Short mmCIF file of C-alpha atoms in Angstrom, two decimals:
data_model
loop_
_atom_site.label_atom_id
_atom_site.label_comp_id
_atom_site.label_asym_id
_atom_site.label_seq_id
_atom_site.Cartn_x
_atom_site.Cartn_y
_atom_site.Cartn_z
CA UNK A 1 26.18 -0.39 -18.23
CA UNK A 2 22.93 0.08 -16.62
CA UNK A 3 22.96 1.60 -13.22
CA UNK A 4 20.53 -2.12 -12.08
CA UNK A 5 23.54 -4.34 -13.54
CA UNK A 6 26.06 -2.03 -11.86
CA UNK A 7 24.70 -2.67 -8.40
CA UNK A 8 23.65 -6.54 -9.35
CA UNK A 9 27.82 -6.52 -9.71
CA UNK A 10 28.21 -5.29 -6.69
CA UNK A 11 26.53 -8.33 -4.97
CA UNK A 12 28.12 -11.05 -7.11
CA UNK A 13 29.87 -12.81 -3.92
CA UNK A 14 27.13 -12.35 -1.66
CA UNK A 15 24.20 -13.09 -3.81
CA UNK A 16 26.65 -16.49 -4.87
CA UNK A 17 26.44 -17.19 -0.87
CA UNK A 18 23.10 -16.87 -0.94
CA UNK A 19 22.19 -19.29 -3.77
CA UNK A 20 24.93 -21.69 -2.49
CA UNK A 21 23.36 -21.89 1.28
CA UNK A 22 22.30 -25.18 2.83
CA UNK A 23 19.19 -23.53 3.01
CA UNK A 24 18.14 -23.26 -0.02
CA UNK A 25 20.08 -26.29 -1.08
CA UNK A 26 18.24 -28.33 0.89
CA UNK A 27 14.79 -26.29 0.52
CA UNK A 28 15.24 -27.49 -3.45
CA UNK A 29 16.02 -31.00 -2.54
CA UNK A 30 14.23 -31.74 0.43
CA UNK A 31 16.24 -32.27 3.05
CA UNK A 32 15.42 -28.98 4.82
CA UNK A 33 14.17 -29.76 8.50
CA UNK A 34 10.88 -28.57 8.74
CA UNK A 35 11.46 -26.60 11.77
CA UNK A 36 13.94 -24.42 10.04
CA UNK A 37 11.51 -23.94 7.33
CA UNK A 38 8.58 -23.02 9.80
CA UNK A 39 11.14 -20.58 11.63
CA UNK A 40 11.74 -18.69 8.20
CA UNK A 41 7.84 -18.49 6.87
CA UNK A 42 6.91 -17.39 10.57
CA UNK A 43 10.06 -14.39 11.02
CA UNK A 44 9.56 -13.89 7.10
CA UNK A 45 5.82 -13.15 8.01
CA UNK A 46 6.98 -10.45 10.35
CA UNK A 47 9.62 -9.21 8.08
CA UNK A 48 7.16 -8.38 5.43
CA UNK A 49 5.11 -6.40 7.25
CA UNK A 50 7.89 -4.02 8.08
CA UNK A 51 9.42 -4.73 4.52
CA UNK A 52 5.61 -3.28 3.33
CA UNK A 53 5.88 0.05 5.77
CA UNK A 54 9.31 0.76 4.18
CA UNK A 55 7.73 0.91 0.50
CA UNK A 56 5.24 2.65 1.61
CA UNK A 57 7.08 5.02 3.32
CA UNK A 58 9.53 5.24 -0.06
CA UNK A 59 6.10 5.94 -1.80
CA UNK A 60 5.35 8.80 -0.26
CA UNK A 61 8.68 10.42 -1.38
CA UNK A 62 8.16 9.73 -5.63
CA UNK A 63 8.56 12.45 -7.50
CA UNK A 64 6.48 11.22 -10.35
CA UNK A 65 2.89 9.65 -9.98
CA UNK A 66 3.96 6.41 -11.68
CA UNK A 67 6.39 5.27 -9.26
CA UNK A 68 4.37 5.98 -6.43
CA UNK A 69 1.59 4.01 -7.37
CA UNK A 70 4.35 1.32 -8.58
CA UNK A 71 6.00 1.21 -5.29
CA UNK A 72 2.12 1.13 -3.80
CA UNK A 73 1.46 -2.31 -5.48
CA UNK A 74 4.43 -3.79 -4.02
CA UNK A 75 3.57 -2.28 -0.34
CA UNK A 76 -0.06 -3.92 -0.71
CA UNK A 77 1.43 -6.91 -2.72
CA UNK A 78 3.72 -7.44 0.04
CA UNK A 79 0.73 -7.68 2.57
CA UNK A 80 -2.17 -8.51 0.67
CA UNK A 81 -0.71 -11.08 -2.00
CA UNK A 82 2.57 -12.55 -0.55
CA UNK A 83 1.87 -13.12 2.88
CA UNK A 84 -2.11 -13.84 2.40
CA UNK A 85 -1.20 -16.27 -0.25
CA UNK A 86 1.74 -18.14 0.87
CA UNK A 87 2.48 -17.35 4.28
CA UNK A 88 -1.15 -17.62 6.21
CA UNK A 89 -1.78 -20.91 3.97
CA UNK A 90 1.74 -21.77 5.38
CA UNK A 91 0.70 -20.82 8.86
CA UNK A 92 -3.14 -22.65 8.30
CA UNK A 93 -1.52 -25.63 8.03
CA UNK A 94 0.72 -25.65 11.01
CA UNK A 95 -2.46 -24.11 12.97
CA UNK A 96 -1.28 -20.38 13.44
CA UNK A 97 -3.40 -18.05 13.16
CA UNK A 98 -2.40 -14.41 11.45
CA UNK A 99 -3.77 -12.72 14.49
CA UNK A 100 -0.75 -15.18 16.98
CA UNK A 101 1.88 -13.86 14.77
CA UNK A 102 2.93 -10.72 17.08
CA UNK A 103 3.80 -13.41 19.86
CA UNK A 104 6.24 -14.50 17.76
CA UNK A 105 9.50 -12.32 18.27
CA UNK A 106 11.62 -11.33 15.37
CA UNK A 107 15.30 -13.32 15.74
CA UNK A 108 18.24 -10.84 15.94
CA UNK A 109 18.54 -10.51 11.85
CA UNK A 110 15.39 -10.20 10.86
CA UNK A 111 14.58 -7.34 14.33
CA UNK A 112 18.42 -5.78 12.81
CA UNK A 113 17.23 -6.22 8.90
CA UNK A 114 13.70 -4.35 9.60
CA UNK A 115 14.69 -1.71 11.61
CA UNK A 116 17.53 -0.68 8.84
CA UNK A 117 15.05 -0.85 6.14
CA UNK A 118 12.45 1.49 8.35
CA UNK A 119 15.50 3.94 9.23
CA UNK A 120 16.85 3.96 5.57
CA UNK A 121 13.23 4.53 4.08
CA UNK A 122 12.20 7.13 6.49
CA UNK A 123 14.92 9.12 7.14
CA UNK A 124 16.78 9.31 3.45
CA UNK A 125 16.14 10.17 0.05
CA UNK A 126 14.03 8.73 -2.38
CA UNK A 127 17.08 7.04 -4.33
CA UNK A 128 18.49 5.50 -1.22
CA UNK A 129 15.33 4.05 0.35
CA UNK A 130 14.35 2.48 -3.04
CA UNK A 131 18.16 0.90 -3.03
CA UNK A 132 17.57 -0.23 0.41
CA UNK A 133 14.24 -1.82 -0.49
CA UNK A 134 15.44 -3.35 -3.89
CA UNK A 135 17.05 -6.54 -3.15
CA UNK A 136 14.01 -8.56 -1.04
CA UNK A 137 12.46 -8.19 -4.29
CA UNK A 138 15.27 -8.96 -6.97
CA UNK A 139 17.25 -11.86 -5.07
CA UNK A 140 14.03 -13.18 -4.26
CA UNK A 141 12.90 -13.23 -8.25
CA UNK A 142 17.23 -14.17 -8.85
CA UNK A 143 16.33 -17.12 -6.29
CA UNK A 144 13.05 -18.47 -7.68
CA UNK A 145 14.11 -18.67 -11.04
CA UNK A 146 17.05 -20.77 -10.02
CA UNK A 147 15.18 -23.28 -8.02
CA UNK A 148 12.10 -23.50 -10.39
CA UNK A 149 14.25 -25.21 -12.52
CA UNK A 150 15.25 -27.80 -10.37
CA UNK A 151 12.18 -27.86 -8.08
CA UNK A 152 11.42 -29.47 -4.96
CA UNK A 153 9.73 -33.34 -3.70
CA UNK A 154 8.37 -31.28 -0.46
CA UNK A 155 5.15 -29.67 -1.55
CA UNK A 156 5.33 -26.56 0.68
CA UNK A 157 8.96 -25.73 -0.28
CA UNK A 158 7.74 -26.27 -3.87
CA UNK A 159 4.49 -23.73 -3.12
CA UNK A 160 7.71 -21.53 -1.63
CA UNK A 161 9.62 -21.63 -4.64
CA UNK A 162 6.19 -21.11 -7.11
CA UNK A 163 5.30 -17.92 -5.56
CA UNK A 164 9.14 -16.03 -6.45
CA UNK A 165 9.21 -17.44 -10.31
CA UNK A 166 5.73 -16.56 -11.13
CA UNK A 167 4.90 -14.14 -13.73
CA UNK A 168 3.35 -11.93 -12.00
CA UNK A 169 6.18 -11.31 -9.18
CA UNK A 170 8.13 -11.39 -12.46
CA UNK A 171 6.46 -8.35 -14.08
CA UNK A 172 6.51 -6.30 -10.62
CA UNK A 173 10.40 -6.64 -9.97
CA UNK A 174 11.20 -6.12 -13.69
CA UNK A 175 9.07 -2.48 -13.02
CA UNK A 176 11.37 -1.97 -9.78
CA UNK A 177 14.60 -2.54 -11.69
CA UNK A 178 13.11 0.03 -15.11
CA UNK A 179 12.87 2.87 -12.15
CA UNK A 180 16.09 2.00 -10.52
CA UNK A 181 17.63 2.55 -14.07
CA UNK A 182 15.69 5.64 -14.66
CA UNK A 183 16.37 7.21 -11.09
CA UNK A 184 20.02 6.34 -11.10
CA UNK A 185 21.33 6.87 -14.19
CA UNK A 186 20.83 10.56 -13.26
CA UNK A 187 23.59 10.35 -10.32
CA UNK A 188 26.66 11.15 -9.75
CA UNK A 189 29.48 8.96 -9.36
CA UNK A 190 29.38 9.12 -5.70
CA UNK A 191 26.30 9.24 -5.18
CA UNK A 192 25.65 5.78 -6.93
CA UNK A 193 28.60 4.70 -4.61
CA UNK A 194 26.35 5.39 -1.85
CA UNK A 195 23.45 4.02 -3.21
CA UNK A 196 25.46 0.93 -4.41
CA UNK A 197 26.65 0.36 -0.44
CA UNK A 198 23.14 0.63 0.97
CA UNK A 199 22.24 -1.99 -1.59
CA UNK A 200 24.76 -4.07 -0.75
CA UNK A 201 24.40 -4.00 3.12
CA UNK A 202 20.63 -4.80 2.63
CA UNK A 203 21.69 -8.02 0.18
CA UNK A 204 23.91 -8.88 2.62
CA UNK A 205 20.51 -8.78 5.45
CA UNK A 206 18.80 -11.15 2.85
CA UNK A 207 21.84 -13.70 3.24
CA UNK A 208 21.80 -12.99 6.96
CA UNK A 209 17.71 -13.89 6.98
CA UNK A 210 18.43 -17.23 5.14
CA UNK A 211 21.22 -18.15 7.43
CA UNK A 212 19.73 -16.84 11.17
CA UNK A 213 16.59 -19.55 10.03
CA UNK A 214 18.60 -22.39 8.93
CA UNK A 215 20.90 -21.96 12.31
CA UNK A 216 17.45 -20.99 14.00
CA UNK A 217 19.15 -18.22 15.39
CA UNK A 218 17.18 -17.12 18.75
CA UNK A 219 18.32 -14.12 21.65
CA UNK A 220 20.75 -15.33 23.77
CA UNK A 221 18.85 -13.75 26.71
CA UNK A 222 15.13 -13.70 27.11
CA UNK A 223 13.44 -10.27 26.13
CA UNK A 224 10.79 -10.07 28.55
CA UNK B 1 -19.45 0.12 21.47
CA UNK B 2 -17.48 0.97 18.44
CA UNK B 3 -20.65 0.69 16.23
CA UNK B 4 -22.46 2.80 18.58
CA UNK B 5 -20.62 5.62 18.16
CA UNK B 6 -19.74 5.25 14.72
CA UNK B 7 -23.67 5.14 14.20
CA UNK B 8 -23.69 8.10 16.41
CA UNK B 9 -21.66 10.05 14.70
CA UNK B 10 -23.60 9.46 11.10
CA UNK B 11 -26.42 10.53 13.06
CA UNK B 12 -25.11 13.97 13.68
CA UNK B 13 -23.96 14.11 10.35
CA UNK B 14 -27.37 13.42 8.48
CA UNK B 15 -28.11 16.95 7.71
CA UNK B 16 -24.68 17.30 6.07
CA UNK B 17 -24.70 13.97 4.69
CA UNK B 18 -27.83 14.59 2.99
CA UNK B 19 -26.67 17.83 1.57
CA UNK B 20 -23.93 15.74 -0.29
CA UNK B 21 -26.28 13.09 -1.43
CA UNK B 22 -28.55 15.39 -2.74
CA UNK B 23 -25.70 18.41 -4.10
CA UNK B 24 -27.01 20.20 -6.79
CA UNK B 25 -24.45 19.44 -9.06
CA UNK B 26 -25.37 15.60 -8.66
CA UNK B 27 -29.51 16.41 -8.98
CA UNK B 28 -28.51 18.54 -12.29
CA UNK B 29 -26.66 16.02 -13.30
CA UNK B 30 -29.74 13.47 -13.05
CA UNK B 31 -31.84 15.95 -15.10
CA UNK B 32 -28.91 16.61 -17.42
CA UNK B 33 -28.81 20.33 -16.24
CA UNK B 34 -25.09 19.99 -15.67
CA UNK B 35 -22.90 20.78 -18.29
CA UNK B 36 -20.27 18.29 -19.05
CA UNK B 37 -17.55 20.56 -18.91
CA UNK B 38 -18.84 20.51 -15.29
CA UNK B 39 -18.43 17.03 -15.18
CA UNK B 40 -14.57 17.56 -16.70
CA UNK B 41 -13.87 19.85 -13.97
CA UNK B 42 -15.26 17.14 -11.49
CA UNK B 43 -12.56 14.79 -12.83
CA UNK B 44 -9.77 16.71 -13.03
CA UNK B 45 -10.10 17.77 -9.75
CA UNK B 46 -10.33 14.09 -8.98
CA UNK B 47 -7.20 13.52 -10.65
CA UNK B 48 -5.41 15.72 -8.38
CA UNK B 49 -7.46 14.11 -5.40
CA UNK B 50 -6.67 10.39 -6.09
CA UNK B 51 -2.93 10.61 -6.66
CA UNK B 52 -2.82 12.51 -3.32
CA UNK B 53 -5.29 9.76 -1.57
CA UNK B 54 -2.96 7.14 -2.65
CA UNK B 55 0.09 8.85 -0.88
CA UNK B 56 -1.41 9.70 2.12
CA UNK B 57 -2.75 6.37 2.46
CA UNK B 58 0.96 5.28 1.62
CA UNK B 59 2.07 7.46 4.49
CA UNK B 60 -1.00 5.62 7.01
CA UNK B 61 0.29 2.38 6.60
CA UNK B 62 4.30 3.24 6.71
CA UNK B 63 3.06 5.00 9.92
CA UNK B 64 0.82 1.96 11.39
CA UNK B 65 2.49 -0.04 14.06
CA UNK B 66 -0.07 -2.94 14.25
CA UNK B 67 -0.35 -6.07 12.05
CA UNK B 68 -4.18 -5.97 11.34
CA UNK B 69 -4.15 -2.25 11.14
CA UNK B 70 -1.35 -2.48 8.38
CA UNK B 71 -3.42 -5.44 6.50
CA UNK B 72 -6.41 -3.51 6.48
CA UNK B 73 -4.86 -0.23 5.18
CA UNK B 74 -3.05 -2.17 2.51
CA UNK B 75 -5.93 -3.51 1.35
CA UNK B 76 -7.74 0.05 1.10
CA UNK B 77 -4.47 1.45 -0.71
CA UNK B 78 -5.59 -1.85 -3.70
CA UNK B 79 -9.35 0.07 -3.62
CA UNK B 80 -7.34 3.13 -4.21
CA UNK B 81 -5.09 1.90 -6.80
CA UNK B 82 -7.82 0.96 -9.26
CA UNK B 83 -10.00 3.33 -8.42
CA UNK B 84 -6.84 5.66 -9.95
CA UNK B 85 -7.06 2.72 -13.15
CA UNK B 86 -10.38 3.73 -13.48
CA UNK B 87 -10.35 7.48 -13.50
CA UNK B 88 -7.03 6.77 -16.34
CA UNK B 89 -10.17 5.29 -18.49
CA UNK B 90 -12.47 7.82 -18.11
CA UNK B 91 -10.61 11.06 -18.32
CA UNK B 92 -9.29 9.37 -21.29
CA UNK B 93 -12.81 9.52 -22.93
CA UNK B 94 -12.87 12.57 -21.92
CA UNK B 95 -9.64 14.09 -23.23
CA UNK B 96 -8.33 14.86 -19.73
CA UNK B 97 -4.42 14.33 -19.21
CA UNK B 98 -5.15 13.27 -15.68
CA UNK B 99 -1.11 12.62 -15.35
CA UNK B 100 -0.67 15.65 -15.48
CA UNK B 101 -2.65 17.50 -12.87
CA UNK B 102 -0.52 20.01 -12.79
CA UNK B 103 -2.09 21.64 -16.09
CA UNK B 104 -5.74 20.67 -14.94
CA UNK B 105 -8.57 23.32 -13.37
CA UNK B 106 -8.27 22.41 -9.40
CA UNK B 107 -10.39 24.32 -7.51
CA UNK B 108 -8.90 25.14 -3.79
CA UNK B 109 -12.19 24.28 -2.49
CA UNK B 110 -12.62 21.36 -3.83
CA UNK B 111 -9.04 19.80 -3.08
CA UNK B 112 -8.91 20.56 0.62
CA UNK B 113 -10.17 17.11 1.46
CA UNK B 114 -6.72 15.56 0.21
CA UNK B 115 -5.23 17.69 1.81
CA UNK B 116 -7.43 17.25 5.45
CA UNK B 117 -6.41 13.32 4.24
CA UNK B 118 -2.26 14.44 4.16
CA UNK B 119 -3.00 15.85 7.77
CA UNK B 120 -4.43 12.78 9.11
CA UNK B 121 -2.14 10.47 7.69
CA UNK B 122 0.75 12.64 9.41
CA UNK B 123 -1.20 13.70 12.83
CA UNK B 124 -4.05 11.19 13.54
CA UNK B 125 -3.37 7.70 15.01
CA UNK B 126 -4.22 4.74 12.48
CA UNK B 127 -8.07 4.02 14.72
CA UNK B 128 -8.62 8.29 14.27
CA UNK B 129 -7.59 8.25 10.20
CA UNK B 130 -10.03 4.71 10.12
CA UNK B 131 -12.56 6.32 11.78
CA UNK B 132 -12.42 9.31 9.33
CA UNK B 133 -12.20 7.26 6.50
CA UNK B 134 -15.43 5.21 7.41
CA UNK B 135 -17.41 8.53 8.44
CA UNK B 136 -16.80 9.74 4.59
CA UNK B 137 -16.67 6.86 2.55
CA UNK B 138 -20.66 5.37 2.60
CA UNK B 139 -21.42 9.23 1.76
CA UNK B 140 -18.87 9.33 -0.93
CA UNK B 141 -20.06 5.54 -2.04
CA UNK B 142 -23.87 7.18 -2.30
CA UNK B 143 -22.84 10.01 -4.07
CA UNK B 144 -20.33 8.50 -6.84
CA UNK B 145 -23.59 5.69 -7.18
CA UNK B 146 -26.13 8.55 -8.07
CA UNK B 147 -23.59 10.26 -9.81
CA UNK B 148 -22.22 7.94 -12.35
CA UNK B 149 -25.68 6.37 -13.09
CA UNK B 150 -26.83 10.11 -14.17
CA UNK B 151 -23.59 9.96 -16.77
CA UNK B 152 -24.46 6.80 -17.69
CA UNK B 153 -28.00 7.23 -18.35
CA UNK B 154 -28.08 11.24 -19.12
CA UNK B 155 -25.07 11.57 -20.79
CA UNK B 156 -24.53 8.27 -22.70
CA UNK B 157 -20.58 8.10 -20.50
CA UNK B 158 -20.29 4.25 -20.55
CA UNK B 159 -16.98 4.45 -18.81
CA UNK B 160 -18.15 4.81 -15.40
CA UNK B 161 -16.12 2.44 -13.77
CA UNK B 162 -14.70 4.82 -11.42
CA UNK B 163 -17.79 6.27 -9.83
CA UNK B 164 -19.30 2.69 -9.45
CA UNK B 165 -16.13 1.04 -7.63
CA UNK B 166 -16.56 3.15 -5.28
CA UNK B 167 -20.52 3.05 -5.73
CA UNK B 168 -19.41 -0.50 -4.56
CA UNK B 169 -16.70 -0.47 -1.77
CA UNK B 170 -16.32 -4.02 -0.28
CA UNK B 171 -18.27 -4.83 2.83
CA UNK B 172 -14.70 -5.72 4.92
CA UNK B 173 -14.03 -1.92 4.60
CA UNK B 174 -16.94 -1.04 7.27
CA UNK B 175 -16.97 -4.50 9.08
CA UNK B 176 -13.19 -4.62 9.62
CA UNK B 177 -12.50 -1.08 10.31
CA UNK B 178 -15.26 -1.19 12.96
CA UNK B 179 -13.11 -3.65 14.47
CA UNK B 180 -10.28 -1.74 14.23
CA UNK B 181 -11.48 1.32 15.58
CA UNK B 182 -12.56 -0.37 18.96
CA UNK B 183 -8.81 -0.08 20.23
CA UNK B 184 -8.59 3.36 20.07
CA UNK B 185 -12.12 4.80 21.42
CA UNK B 186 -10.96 5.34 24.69
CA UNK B 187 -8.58 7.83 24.22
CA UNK B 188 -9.39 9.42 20.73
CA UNK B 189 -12.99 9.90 21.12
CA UNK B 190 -13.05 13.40 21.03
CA UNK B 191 -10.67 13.51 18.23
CA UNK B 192 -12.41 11.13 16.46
CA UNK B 193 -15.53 13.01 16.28
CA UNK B 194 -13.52 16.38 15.43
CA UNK B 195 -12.13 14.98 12.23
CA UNK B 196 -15.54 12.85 11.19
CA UNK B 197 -17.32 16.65 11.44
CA UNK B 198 -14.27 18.17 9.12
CA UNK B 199 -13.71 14.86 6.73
CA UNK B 200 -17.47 15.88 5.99
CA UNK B 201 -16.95 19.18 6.17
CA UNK B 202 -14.24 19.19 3.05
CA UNK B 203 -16.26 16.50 1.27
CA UNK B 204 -19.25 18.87 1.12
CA UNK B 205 -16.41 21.63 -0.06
CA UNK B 206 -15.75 19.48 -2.83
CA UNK B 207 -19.23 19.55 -4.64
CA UNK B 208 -19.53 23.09 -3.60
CA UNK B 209 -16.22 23.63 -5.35
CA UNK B 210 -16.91 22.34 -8.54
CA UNK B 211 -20.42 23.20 -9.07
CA UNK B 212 -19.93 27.12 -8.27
CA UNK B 213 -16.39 26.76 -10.35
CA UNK B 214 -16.93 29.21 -13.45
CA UNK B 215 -16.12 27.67 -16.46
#
């Protein structure tokens, strides 16, 4: 077994919650209100640039030249593709511009979800950052595969579902999951238990992110 | 008043800047004087300088705490990334295993302006490491330019991608780290123009390096 289907076994259940969640349901036909949908793009906007430090910061750590400039594309991706692409043409139309996004304030998950991704990243190993990083980019690719399929009548949750199933995010997450196998399969038995839990608590984040947006989760006190 | 001192400091730096411009390795180079092994040496030592670039760069924008600041250095690690494409393509005409850099003829010299780059990407604040970065890069930009149209046209090296992207470095690198410094004038002036003088320092170190490198 291949140390990427071990850990994609170790997220059956929550990566099945994830794919079963009214909000993606409803993204795929529909009925999803707008204002959840505008609450996601805007704390997913946030999350990316964070989600872009922490490969950045896993980068730095490769032992081999390859990987660091692999993990480099998907830092600059993140920023320069993803959230140019989809999110600011996103935010264009609901007249927001990139520079108003830091008066937005990350909801509870997403400030909980990007501060254990910049922890994890900056103050482990290679192995374990990379296995903290890995599933925004594989449930994500898992996630627009499935809804390609069945598509969506709102054009901007189609766009959404477009940007994860093309060939191109295709190709980078395939590279992610070759370097997983060829990092882990060096590791000991505990040590891919580790790796396997970190991987797991930042799946169960992504499910989190999905469901704090659909329940527009918000601070029960006022932070300022 | 961040273009006024940027223009300041290039000002200071013109003696300097013009020793780069015009190194002897890059004038022998335009008289085909240099020898290509020369030239070899050049890129190996590139090898070793680009890979590093990449990571330190890596380490500025996992360090950056502002949105803009984190756009913009994310962008310059995509100029970085194919400038590393590029330098695969010609080392590869060249027989030069530039994977392996390990095995390759770096001169200590030569390399200490990665290594000045490792420093500010783990010491400077993201408008000091900008500011460093645009100090060096139009010099660098004229040099590469000069450079790999004397390979081209000297040495018949049609591969020359790599010394004309950054011959070409998109205007938004100047305009939008101009910006960008702004923010941080007030309280790193004095750093800032403490690591423009060394950024050019090493650069100069780096054609010194390889042209006085015995082969």
């Amino acid at each position: 077994m291949r140390p990427r289907d071990v850990l994609w076994s170790s997220i059956s259940d929550v990566y099945q919650a994830i794919i079963n969640h009214p909000f993606l349901r409803e993204l795929s036909d529909g009925k999803l209100s707008k204002d959840s949908f505008r609450d996601y793009i805007l704390q997913d906007a946030i999350y990316l640039e964070a989600f872009a430090r922490s490969v950045a910061a896993v980068a730095v750590k490769a032992d081999e030249n390859e990987f660091a400039v692999l993990l480099l594309n998907v830092a600059s991706g993140a920023l320069t593709v993803e959230r140019r692409s989809l999110h600011e043409f996103l935010m264009r139309e609901w007249g927001i511009r990139p520079e108003d996004l830091s008066s937005y304030e990350p909801n509870p998950v997403n400030r909980a979800y990007m501060d254990f991704l910049l922890y994890t990243t900056n103050s482990s190993t290679f192995n374990e950052g990379l296995a903290a990083i890995l599933p925004c980019a594989w449930v994500y690719r898992e996630v627009g595969r499935e809804l390609i399929e069945k598509g969506s009548p709102v054009p901007q949750y189609q766009r959404w579902i477009e940007t994860y199933s093309s060939p191109e995010y295709d190709r980078t997450v395939d590279s992610l999951l070759d370097l997983v196998d060829v990092k882990f399969s060096k590791l000991s038995s505990e040590e891919l238990t580790r790796l396997k839990r970190t991987f797991r608590l930042s799946t169960i984040y992504e499910y989190m992110f999905w469901d704090a947006a659909y329940r527009r989760s918000r601070w029960p006190f006022a932070l300022t | 008043m961040s273009r006024e001192f940027i223009t300041e400091m290039r000002r200071s730096l013109e003696h300097l800047n013009r020793e780069i411009i015009d190194h002897p390795l890059i004038l022998d180079a335009r008289s085909k004087r240099l020898p290509l092994d020369k030239v070899k040496v050049l890129l190996e030592n590139q090898a070793y300088i680009v890979h590093h670039d990449a990571r330190s760069l890596s380490m500025m924008l996992a360090r950056t705490t502002r949105s803009d600041e984190a756009d913009y250095l994310a962008r310059l690690v995509q100029v970085d990334l194919s400038a590393l494409e590029a330098l695969k393509n010609i080392c590869a005409l060249l027989y030069i295993d530039c994977e392996r850099w390990e095995d390759l003829r770096i001169v200590p010299e030569s390399v200490s302006y990665a290594h000045f780059l490792a420093f500010l990407s783990n010491f400077a604040n993201t408008g000091e490491q900008i500011f460093a970065l645009l100090v060096n890069l139009p010099v660098w930009s004229e040099a590469c330019s000069r450079l790999g149209a004397a390979l081209r046209e000297k040495y018949g090296i049609t591969e020359t991608r790599f010394f004309d992207g950054f011959a070409n470095i998109p205007t938004w690198v100047e305009e939008r780290g101009v910006e960008l410094i702004g923010r941080y004038l007030q309280t790193s002036r004095q750093r800032m123009r403490l690591f423009g003088r060394l950024i050019q320092a090493y650069e100069k170190s780096f054609w010194d390096g390889v042209y006085f490198y015995r082969t």
